[in-house]
mmCIF file of C-alpha atoms in Angstrom:
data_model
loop_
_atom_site.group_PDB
_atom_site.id
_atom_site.type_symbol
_atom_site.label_atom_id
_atom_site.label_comp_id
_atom_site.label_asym_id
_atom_site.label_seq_id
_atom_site.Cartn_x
_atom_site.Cartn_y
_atom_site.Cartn_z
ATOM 1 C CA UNK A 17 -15.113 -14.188 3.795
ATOM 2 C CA UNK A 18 -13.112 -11.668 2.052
ATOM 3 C CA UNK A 19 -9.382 -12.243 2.107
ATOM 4 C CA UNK A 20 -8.542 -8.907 4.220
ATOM 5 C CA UNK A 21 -10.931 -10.880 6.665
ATOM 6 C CA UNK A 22 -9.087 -14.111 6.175
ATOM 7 C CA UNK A 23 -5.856 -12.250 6.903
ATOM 8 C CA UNK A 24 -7.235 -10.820 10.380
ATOM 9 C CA UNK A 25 -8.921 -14.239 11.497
ATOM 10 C CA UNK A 26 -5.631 -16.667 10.293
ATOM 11 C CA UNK A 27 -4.217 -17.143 13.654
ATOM 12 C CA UNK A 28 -3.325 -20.710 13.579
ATOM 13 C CA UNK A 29 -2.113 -22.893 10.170
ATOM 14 C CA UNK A 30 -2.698 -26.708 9.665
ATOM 15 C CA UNK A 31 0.515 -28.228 9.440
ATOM 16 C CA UNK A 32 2.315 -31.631 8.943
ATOM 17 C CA UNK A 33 5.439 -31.940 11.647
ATOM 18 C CA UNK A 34 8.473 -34.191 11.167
ATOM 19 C CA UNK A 35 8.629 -34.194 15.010
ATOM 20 C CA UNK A 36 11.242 -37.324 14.422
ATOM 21 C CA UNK A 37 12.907 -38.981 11.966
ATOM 22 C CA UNK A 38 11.377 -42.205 10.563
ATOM 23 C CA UNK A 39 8.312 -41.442 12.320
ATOM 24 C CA UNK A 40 5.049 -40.732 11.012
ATOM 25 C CA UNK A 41 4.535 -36.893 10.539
ATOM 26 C CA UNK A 42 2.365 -35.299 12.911
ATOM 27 C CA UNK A 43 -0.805 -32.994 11.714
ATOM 28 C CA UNK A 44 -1.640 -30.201 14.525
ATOM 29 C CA UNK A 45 -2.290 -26.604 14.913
ATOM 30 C CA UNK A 46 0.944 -23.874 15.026
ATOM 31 C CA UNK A 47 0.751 -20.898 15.575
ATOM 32 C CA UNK A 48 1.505 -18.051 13.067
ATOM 33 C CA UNK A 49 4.289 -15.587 13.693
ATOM 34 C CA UNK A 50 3.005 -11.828 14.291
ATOM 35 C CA UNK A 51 4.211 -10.447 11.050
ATOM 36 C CA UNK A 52 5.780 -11.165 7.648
ATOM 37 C CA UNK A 53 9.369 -10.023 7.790
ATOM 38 C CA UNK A 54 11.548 -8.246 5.140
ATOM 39 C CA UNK A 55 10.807 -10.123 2.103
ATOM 40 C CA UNK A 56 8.558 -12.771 3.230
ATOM 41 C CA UNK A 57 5.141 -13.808 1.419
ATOM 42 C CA UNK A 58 1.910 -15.292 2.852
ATOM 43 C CA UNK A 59 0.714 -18.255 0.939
ATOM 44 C CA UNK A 60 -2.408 -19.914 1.445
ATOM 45 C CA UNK A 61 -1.922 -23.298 -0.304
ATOM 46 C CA UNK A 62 -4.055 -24.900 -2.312
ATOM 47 C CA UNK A 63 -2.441 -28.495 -3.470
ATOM 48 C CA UNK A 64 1.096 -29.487 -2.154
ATOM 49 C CA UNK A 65 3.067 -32.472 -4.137
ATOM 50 C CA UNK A 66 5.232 -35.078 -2.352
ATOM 51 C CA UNK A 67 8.453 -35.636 -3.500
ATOM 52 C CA UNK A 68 11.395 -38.108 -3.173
ATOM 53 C CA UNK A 69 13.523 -35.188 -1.412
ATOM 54 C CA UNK A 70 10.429 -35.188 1.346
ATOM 55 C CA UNK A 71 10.689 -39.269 1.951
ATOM 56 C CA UNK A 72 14.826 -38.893 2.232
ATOM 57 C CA UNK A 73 14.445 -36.267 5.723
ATOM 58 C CA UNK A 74 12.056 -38.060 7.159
ATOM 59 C CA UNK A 75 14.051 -41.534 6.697
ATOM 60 C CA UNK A 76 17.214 -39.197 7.213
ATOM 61 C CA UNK A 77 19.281 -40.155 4.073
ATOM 62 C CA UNK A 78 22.016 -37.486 4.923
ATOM 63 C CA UNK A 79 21.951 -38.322 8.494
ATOM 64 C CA UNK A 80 20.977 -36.427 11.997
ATOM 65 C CA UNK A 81 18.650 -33.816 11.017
ATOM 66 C CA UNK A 82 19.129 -30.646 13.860
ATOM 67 C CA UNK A 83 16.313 -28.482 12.829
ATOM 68 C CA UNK A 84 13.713 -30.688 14.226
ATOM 69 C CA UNK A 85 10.943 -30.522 14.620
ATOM 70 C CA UNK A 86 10.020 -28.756 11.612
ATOM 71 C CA UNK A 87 7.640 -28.419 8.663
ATOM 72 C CA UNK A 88 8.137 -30.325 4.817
ATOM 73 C CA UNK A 89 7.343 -29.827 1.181
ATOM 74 C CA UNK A 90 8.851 -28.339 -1.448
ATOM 75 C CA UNK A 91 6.309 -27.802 -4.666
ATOM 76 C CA UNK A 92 3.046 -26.608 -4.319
ATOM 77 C CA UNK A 93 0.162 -24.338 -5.568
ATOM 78 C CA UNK A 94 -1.383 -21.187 -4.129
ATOM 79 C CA UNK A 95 -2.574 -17.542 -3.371
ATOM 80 C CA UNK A 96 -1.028 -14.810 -1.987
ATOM 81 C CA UNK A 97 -2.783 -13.134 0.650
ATOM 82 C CA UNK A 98 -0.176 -11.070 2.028
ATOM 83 C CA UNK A 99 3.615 -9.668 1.176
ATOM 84 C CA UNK A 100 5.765 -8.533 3.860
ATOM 85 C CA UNK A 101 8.353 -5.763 2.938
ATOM 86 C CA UNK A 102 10.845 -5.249 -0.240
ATOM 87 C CA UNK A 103 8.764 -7.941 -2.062
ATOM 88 C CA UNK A 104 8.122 -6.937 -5.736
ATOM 89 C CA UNK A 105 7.783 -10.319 -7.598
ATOM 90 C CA UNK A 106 4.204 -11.169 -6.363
ATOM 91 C CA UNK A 107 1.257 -9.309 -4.479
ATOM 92 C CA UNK A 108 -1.866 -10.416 -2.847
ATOM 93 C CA UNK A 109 -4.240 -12.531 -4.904
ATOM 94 C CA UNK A 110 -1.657 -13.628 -7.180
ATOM 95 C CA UNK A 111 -1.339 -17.571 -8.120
ATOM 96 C CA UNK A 112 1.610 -19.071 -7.213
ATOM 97 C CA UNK A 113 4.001 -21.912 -8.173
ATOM 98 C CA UNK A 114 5.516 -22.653 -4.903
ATOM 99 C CA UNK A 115 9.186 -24.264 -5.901
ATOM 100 C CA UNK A 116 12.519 -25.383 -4.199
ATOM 101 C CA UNK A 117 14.684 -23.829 -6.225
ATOM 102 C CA UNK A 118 15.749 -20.186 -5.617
ATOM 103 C CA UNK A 119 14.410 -17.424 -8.165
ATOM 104 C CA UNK A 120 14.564 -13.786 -8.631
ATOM 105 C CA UNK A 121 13.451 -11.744 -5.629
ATOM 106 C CA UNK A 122 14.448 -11.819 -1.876
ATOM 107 C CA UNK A 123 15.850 -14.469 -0.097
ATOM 108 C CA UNK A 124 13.997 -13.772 3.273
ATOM 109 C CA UNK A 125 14.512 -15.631 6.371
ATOM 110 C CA UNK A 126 13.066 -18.591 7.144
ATOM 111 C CA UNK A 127 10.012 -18.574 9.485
ATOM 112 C CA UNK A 128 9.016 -19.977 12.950
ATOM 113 C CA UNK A 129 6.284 -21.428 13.880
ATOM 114 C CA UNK A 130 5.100 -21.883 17.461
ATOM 115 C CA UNK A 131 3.413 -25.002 18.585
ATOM 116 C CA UNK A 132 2.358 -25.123 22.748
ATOM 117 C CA UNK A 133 5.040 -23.413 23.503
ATOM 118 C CA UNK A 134 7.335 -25.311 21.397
ATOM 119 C CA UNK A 135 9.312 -23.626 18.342
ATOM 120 C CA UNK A 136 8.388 -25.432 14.947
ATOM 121 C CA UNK A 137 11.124 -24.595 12.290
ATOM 122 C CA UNK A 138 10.596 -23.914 8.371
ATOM 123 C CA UNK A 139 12.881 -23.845 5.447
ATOM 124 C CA UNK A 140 12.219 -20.910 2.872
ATOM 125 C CA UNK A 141 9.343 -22.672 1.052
ATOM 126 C CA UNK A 142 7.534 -25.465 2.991
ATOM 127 C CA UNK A 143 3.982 -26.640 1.695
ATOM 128 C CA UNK A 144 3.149 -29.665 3.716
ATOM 129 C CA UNK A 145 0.729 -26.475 5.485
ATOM 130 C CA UNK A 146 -2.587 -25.341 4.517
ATOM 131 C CA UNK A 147 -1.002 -21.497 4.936
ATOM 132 C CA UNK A 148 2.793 -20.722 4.491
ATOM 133 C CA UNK A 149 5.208 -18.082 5.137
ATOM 134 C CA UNK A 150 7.726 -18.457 2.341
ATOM 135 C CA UNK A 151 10.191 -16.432 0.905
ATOM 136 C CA UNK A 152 9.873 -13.574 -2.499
ATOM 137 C CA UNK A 153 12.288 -16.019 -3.986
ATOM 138 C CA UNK A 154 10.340 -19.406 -3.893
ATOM 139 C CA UNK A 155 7.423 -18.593 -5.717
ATOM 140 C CA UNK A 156 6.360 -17.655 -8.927
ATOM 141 C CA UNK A 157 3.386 -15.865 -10.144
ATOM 142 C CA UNK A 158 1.314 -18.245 -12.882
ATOM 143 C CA UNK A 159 -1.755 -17.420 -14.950
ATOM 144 C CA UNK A 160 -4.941 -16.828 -12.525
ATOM 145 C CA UNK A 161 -6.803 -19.688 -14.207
ATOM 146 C CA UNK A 162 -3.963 -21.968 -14.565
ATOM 147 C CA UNK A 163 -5.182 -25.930 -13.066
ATOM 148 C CA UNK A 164 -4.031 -25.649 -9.449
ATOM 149 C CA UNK A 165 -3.415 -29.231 -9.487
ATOM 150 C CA UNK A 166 -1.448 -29.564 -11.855
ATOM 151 C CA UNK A 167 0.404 -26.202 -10.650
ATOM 152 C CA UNK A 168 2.160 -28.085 -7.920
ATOM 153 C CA UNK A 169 4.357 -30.071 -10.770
ATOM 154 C CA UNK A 170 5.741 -26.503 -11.864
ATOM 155 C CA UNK A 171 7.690 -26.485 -8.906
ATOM 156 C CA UNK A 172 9.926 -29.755 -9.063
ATOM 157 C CA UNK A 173 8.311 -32.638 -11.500
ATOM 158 C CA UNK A 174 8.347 -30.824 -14.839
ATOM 159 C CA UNK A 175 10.994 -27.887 -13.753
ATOM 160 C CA UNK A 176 13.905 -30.842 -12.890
ATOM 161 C CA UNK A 177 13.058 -33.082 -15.715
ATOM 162 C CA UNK A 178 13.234 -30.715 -18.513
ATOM 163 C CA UNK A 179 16.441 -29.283 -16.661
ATOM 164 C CA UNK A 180 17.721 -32.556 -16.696
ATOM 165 C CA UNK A 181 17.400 -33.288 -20.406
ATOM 166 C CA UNK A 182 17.799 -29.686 -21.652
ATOM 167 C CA UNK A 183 20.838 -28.183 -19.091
ATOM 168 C CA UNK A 184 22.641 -31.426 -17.365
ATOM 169 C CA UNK A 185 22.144 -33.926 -20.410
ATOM 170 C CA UNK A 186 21.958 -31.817 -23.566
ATOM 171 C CA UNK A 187 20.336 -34.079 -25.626
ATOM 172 C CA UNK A 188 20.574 -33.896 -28.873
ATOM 173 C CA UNK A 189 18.249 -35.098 -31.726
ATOM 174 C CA UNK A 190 18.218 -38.938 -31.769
ATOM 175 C CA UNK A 191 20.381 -39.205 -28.974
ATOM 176 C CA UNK A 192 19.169 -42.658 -27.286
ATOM 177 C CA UNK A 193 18.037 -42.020 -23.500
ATOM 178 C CA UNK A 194 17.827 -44.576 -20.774
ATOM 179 C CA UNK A 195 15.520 -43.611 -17.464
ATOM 180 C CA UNK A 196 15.862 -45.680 -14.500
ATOM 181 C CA UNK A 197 12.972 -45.193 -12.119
ATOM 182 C CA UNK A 198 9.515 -43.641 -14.146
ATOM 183 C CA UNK A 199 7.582 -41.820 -11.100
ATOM 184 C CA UNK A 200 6.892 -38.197 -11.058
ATOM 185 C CA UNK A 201 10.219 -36.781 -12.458
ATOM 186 C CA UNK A 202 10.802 -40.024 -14.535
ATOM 187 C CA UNK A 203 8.042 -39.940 -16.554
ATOM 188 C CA UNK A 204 8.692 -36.070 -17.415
ATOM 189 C CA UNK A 205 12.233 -37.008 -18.419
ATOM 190 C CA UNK A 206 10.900 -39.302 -21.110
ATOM 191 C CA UNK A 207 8.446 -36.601 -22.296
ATOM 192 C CA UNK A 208 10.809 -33.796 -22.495
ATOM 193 C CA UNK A 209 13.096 -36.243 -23.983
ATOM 194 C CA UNK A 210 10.836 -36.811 -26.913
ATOM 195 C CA UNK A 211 10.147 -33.166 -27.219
ATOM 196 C CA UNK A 212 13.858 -32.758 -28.308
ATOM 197 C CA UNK A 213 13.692 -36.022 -30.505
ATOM 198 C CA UNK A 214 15.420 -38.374 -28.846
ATOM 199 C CA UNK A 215 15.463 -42.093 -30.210
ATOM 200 C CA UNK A 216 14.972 -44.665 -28.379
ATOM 201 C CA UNK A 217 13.998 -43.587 -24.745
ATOM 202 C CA UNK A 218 13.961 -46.187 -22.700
ATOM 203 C CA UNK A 219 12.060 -46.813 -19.283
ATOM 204 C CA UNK A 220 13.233 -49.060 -16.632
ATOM 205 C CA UNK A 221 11.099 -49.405 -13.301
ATOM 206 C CA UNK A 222 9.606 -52.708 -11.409
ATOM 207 C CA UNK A 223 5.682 -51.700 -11.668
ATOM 208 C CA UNK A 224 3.894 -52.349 -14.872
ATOM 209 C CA UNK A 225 1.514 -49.371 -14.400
ATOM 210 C CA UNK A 226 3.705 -46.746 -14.278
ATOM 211 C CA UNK A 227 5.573 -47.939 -17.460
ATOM 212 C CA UNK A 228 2.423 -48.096 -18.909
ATOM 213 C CA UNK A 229 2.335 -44.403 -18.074
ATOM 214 C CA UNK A 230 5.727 -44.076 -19.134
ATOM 215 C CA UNK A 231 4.659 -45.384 -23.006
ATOM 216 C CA UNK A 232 2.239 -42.634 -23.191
ATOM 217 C CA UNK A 233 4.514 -39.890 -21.987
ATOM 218 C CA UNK A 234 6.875 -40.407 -24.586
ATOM 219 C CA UNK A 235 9.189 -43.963 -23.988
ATOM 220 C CA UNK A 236 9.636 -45.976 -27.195
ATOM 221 C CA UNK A 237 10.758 -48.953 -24.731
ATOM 222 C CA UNK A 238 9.639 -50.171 -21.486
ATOM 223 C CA UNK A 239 11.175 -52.698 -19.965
ATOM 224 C CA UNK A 240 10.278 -54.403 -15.742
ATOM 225 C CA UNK A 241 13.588 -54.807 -14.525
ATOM 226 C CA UNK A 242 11.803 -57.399 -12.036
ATOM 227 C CA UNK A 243 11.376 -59.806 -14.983
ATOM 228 C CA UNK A 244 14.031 -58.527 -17.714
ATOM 229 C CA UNK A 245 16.836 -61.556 -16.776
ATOM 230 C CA UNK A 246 19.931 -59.837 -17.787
ATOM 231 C CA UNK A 247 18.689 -56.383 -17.503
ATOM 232 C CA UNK A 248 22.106 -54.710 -19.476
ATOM 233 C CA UNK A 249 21.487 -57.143 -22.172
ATOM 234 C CA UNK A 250 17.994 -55.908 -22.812
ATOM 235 C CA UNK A 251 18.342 -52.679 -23.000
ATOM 236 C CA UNK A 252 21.878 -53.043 -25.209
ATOM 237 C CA UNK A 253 19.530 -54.642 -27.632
ATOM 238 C CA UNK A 254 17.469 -51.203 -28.020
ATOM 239 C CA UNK A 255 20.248 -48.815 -27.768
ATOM 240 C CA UNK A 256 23.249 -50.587 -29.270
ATOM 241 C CA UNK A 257 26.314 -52.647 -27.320
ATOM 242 C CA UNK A 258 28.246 -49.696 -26.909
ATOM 243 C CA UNK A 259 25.495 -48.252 -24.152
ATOM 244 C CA UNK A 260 23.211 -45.666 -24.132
ATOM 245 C CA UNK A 261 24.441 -41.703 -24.853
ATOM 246 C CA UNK A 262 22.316 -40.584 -21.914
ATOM 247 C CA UNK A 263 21.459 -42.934 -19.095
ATOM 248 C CA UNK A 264 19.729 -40.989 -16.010
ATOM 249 C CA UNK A 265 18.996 -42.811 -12.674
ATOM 250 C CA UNK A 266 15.625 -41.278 -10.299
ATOM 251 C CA UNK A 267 15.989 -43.761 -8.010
ATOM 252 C CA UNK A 268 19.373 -43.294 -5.566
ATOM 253 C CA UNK A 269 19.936 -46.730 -5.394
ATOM 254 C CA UNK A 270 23.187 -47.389 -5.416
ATOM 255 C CA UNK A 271 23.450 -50.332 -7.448
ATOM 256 C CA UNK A 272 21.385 -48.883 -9.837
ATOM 257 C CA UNK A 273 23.577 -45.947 -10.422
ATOM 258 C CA UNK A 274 26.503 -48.488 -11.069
ATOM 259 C CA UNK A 275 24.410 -49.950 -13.299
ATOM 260 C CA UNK A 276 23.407 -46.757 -15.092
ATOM 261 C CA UNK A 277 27.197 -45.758 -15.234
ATOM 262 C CA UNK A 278 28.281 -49.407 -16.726
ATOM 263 C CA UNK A 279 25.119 -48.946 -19.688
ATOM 264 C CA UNK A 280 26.371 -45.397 -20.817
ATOM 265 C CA UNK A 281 28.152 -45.223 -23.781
ATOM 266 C CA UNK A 282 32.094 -43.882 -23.642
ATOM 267 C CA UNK A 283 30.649 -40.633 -24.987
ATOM 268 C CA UNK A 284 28.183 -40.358 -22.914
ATOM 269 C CA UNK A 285 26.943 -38.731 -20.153
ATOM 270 C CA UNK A 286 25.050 -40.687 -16.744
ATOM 271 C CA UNK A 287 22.944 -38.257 -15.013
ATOM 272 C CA UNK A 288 22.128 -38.698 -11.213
ATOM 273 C CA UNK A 289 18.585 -37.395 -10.148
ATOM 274 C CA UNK A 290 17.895 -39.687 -6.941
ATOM 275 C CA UNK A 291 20.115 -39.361 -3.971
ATOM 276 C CA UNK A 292 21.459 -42.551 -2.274
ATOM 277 C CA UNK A 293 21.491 -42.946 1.670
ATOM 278 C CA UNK A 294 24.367 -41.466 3.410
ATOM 279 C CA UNK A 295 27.130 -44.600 3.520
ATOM 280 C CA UNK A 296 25.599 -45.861 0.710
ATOM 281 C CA UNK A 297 28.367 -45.446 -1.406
ATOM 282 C CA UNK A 298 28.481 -46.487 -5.310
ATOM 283 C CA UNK A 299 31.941 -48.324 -7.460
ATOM 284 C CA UNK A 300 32.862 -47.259 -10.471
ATOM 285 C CA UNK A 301 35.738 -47.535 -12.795
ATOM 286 C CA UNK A 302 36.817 -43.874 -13.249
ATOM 287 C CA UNK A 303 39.196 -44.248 -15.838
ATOM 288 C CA UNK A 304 36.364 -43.383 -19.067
ATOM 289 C CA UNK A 305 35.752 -40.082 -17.067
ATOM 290 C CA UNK A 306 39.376 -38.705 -17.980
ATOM 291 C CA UNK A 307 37.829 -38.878 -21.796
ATOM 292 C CA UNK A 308 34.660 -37.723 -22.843
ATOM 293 C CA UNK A 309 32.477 -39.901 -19.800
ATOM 294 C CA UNK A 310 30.396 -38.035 -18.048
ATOM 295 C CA UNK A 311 28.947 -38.905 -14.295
ATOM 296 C CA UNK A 312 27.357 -36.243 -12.977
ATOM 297 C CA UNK A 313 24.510 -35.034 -10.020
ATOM 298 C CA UNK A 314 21.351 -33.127 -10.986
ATOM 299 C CA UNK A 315 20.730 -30.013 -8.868
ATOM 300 C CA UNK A 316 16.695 -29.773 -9.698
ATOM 301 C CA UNK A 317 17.545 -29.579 -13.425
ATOM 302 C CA UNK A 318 19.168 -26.310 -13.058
ATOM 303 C CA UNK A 319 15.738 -24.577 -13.173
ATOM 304 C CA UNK A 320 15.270 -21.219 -13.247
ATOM 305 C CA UNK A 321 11.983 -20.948 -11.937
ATOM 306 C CA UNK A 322 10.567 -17.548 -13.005
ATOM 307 C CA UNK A 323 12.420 -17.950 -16.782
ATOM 308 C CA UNK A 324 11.189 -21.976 -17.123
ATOM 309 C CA UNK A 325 7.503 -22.052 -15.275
ATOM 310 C CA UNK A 326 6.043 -19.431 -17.914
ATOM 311 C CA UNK A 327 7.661 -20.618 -20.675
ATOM 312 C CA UNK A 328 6.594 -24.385 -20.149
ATOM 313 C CA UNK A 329 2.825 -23.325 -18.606
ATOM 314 C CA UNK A 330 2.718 -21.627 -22.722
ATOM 315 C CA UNK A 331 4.277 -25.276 -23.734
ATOM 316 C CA UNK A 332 1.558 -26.972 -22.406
ATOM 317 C CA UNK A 333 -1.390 -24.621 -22.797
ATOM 318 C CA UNK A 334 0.047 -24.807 -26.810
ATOM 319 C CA UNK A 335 -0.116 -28.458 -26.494
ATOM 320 C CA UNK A 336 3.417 -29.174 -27.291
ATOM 321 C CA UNK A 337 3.139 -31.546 -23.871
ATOM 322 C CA UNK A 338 0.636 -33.048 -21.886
ATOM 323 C CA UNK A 339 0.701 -33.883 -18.167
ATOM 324 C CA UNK A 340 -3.063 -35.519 -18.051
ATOM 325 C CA UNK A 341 -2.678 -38.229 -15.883
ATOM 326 C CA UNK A 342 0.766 -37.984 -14.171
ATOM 327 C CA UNK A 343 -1.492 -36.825 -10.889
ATOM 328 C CA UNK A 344 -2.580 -40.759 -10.023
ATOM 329 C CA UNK A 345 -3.684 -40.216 -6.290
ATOM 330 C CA UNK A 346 -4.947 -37.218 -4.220
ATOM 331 C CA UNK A 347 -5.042 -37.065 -0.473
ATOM 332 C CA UNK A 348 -6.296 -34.785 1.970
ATOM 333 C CA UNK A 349 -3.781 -32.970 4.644
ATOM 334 C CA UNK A 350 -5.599 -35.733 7.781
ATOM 335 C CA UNK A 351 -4.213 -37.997 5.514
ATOM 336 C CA UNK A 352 -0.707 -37.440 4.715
ATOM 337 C CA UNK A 353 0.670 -40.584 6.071
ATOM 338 C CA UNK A 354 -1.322 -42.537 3.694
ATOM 339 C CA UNK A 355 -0.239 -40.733 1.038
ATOM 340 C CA UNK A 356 3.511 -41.043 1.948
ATOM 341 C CA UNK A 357 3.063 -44.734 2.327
ATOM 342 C CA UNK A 358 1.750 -44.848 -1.196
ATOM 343 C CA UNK A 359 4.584 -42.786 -2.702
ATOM 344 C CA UNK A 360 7.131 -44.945 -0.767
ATOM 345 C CA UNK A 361 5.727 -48.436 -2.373
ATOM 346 C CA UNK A 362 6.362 -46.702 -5.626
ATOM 347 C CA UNK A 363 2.918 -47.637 -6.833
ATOM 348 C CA UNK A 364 1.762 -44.054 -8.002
ATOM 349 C CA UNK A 365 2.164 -41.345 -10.448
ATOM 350 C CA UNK A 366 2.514 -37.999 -8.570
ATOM 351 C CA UNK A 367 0.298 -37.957 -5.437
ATOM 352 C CA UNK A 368 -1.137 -34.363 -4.266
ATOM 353 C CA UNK A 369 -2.345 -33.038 -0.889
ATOM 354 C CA UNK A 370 -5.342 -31.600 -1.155
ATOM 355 C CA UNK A 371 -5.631 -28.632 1.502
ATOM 356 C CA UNK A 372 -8.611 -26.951 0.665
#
């Protein structure tokens, strides 16, 4: 089937629903609207990544969620069958990083999907779908024989974690960096930290396996919080009593973060990935953030999506890093339940959805 034909046959889309909150999504048919609007690109996805953002709607960290029912998913791969008007950035049969964060281009409206007579809402890049209206600005065009599995990490894994280290933390050579929490992102933050030559970088996280992972994407240190005793003691014995320079926290655990915040140096900055549950609030003493202390939230790494995914797809493809094995588990779209389950447990790497 060519992809004109594809275009004139695609009626329907495959879709995951988060028809409630802390309910299991629901996979069923929606239909497509009648046209692209101003600005709006057809995607037909190829591999969609699940994220931490993706578990925190459907267990509603930040509360009542009004848009449901509506589709999820937030970094993905694809190819773009169709472009609605005023788009410029991509055309049809281009392969796509699908990404959260807002690039160049237009910021179109978000589609609607219908579903028996029911209206099935969409944010400007969803990928939880095996096609997707999504808008100029949420996707980036990538080489045409770029790995579309390992695409999908372009648009949140590798993007936020090199943010993190390179635009929130600044870390400087030899800097000593402390990651609580070595999943998807985590991992990434401890190889992008030994890209700029930090010393030590130290992972923290309660399953052996992924700080196994975490040793050969770049952490000097690994340490099982589960089994540590006095955790701050341990790692004060890497970095050095007076805390780490850059301690970063993936996991939105509250007590965590305090901990994170109590284990950075006086100089130093404590950088907040993970989001905690709304009402989960954290306790500090403020009074080292009126010197040089810094406790700050990540915003995706302050990615620029069409400046950072080419320049880090010519990192890797020049071997400067390596994400061979991050991708643990791989699901297909019948199965997305499963693979949220598995994510949730925390005993994975990055997990795909497979739509093809």
């Amino acid at each position: 089937m060519t992809k004109e034909q594809e275009i004139l046959e695609l009626r329907k889309i495959k879709a995951a629903v988060l028809v409630a909150q802390r309910a299991p999504l629901e996979v069923v048919e929606l239909d497509l609207p009648d046209e692209l609007s101003f600005g709006q690109v057809l995607v037909k996805v190829h591999y969609s990544g699940i994220c931490g953002a993706q578990i925190n709607e459907i267990e509603g960290v930040k509360g009542p969620d009004k848009f449901l029912p509506h589709l999820l998913g937030h970094e993905g791969s694809g190819t773009v069958l169709a472009v609605g008007r005023g788009v410029k950035r991509v055309k049809p049969d281009d392969r796509v990083v699908m990404h959260w964060r807002q690039a160049d281009g237009v910021q179109a409206e978000a589609p609607v999907y219908g579903w028996n007579e029911r209206k099935v809402n969409a944010g400007w890049v969803t990928t939880f779908n095996n096609y997707a209206i999504v808008s100029e600005n949420r996707v980036t065009p990538i080489p045409h024989d770029f790995d579309l599995k390992l695409a999908p990490l372009f648009g949140c894994a590798v993007t936020t974690a090199i943010g993190v280290v390179n635009n929130d933390a600044h870390v400087k050579i030899g800097q000593s960096v402390v990651v609580f929490g070595v999943g998807g992102v985590g991992l990434n933050i401890a190889q992008a930290s030994a890209m700029v030559s930090a010393y030590p970088i130290v992972g923290i996280d309660l399953v052996d396996s992924k700080l196994d992972m975490a040793k050969r994407f770049g952490a000097t240190h690994c340490i099982n919080s589960s089994r540590a005793g006095n955790l701050a003691e341990e790692i004060k014995k890497i970095v050095g009593s007076a805390g780490a320079d850059v301690v970063v926290d993936t996991t939105g655990n509250a007590r965590v973060i305090e901990q994170a915040y109590e284990l950075t140096h006086a100089d130093g900055k404590t950088i907040l990935v993970g989001v905690p549950k709304k009402g989960d609030n954290i306790s500090i003493y403020s009074l080292p953030l009126h010197f040089k202390k810094v406790l700050t939230g990540s915003h995706g790494g302050s990615a620029e999506p069409q400046v950072d995914i080419p320049r880090y797809i010519r990192l890797m493809q020049a071997g400067k890093f390596s994400l061979t094995g991050l991708v643990t588990h791989e699901f297909k779209l019948d199965r997305i339940n499963e693979a949220i389950a598995l994510v949730r447990s925390g005993d994975a790497g990055r997990v795909l959805v497979s739509m093809d």
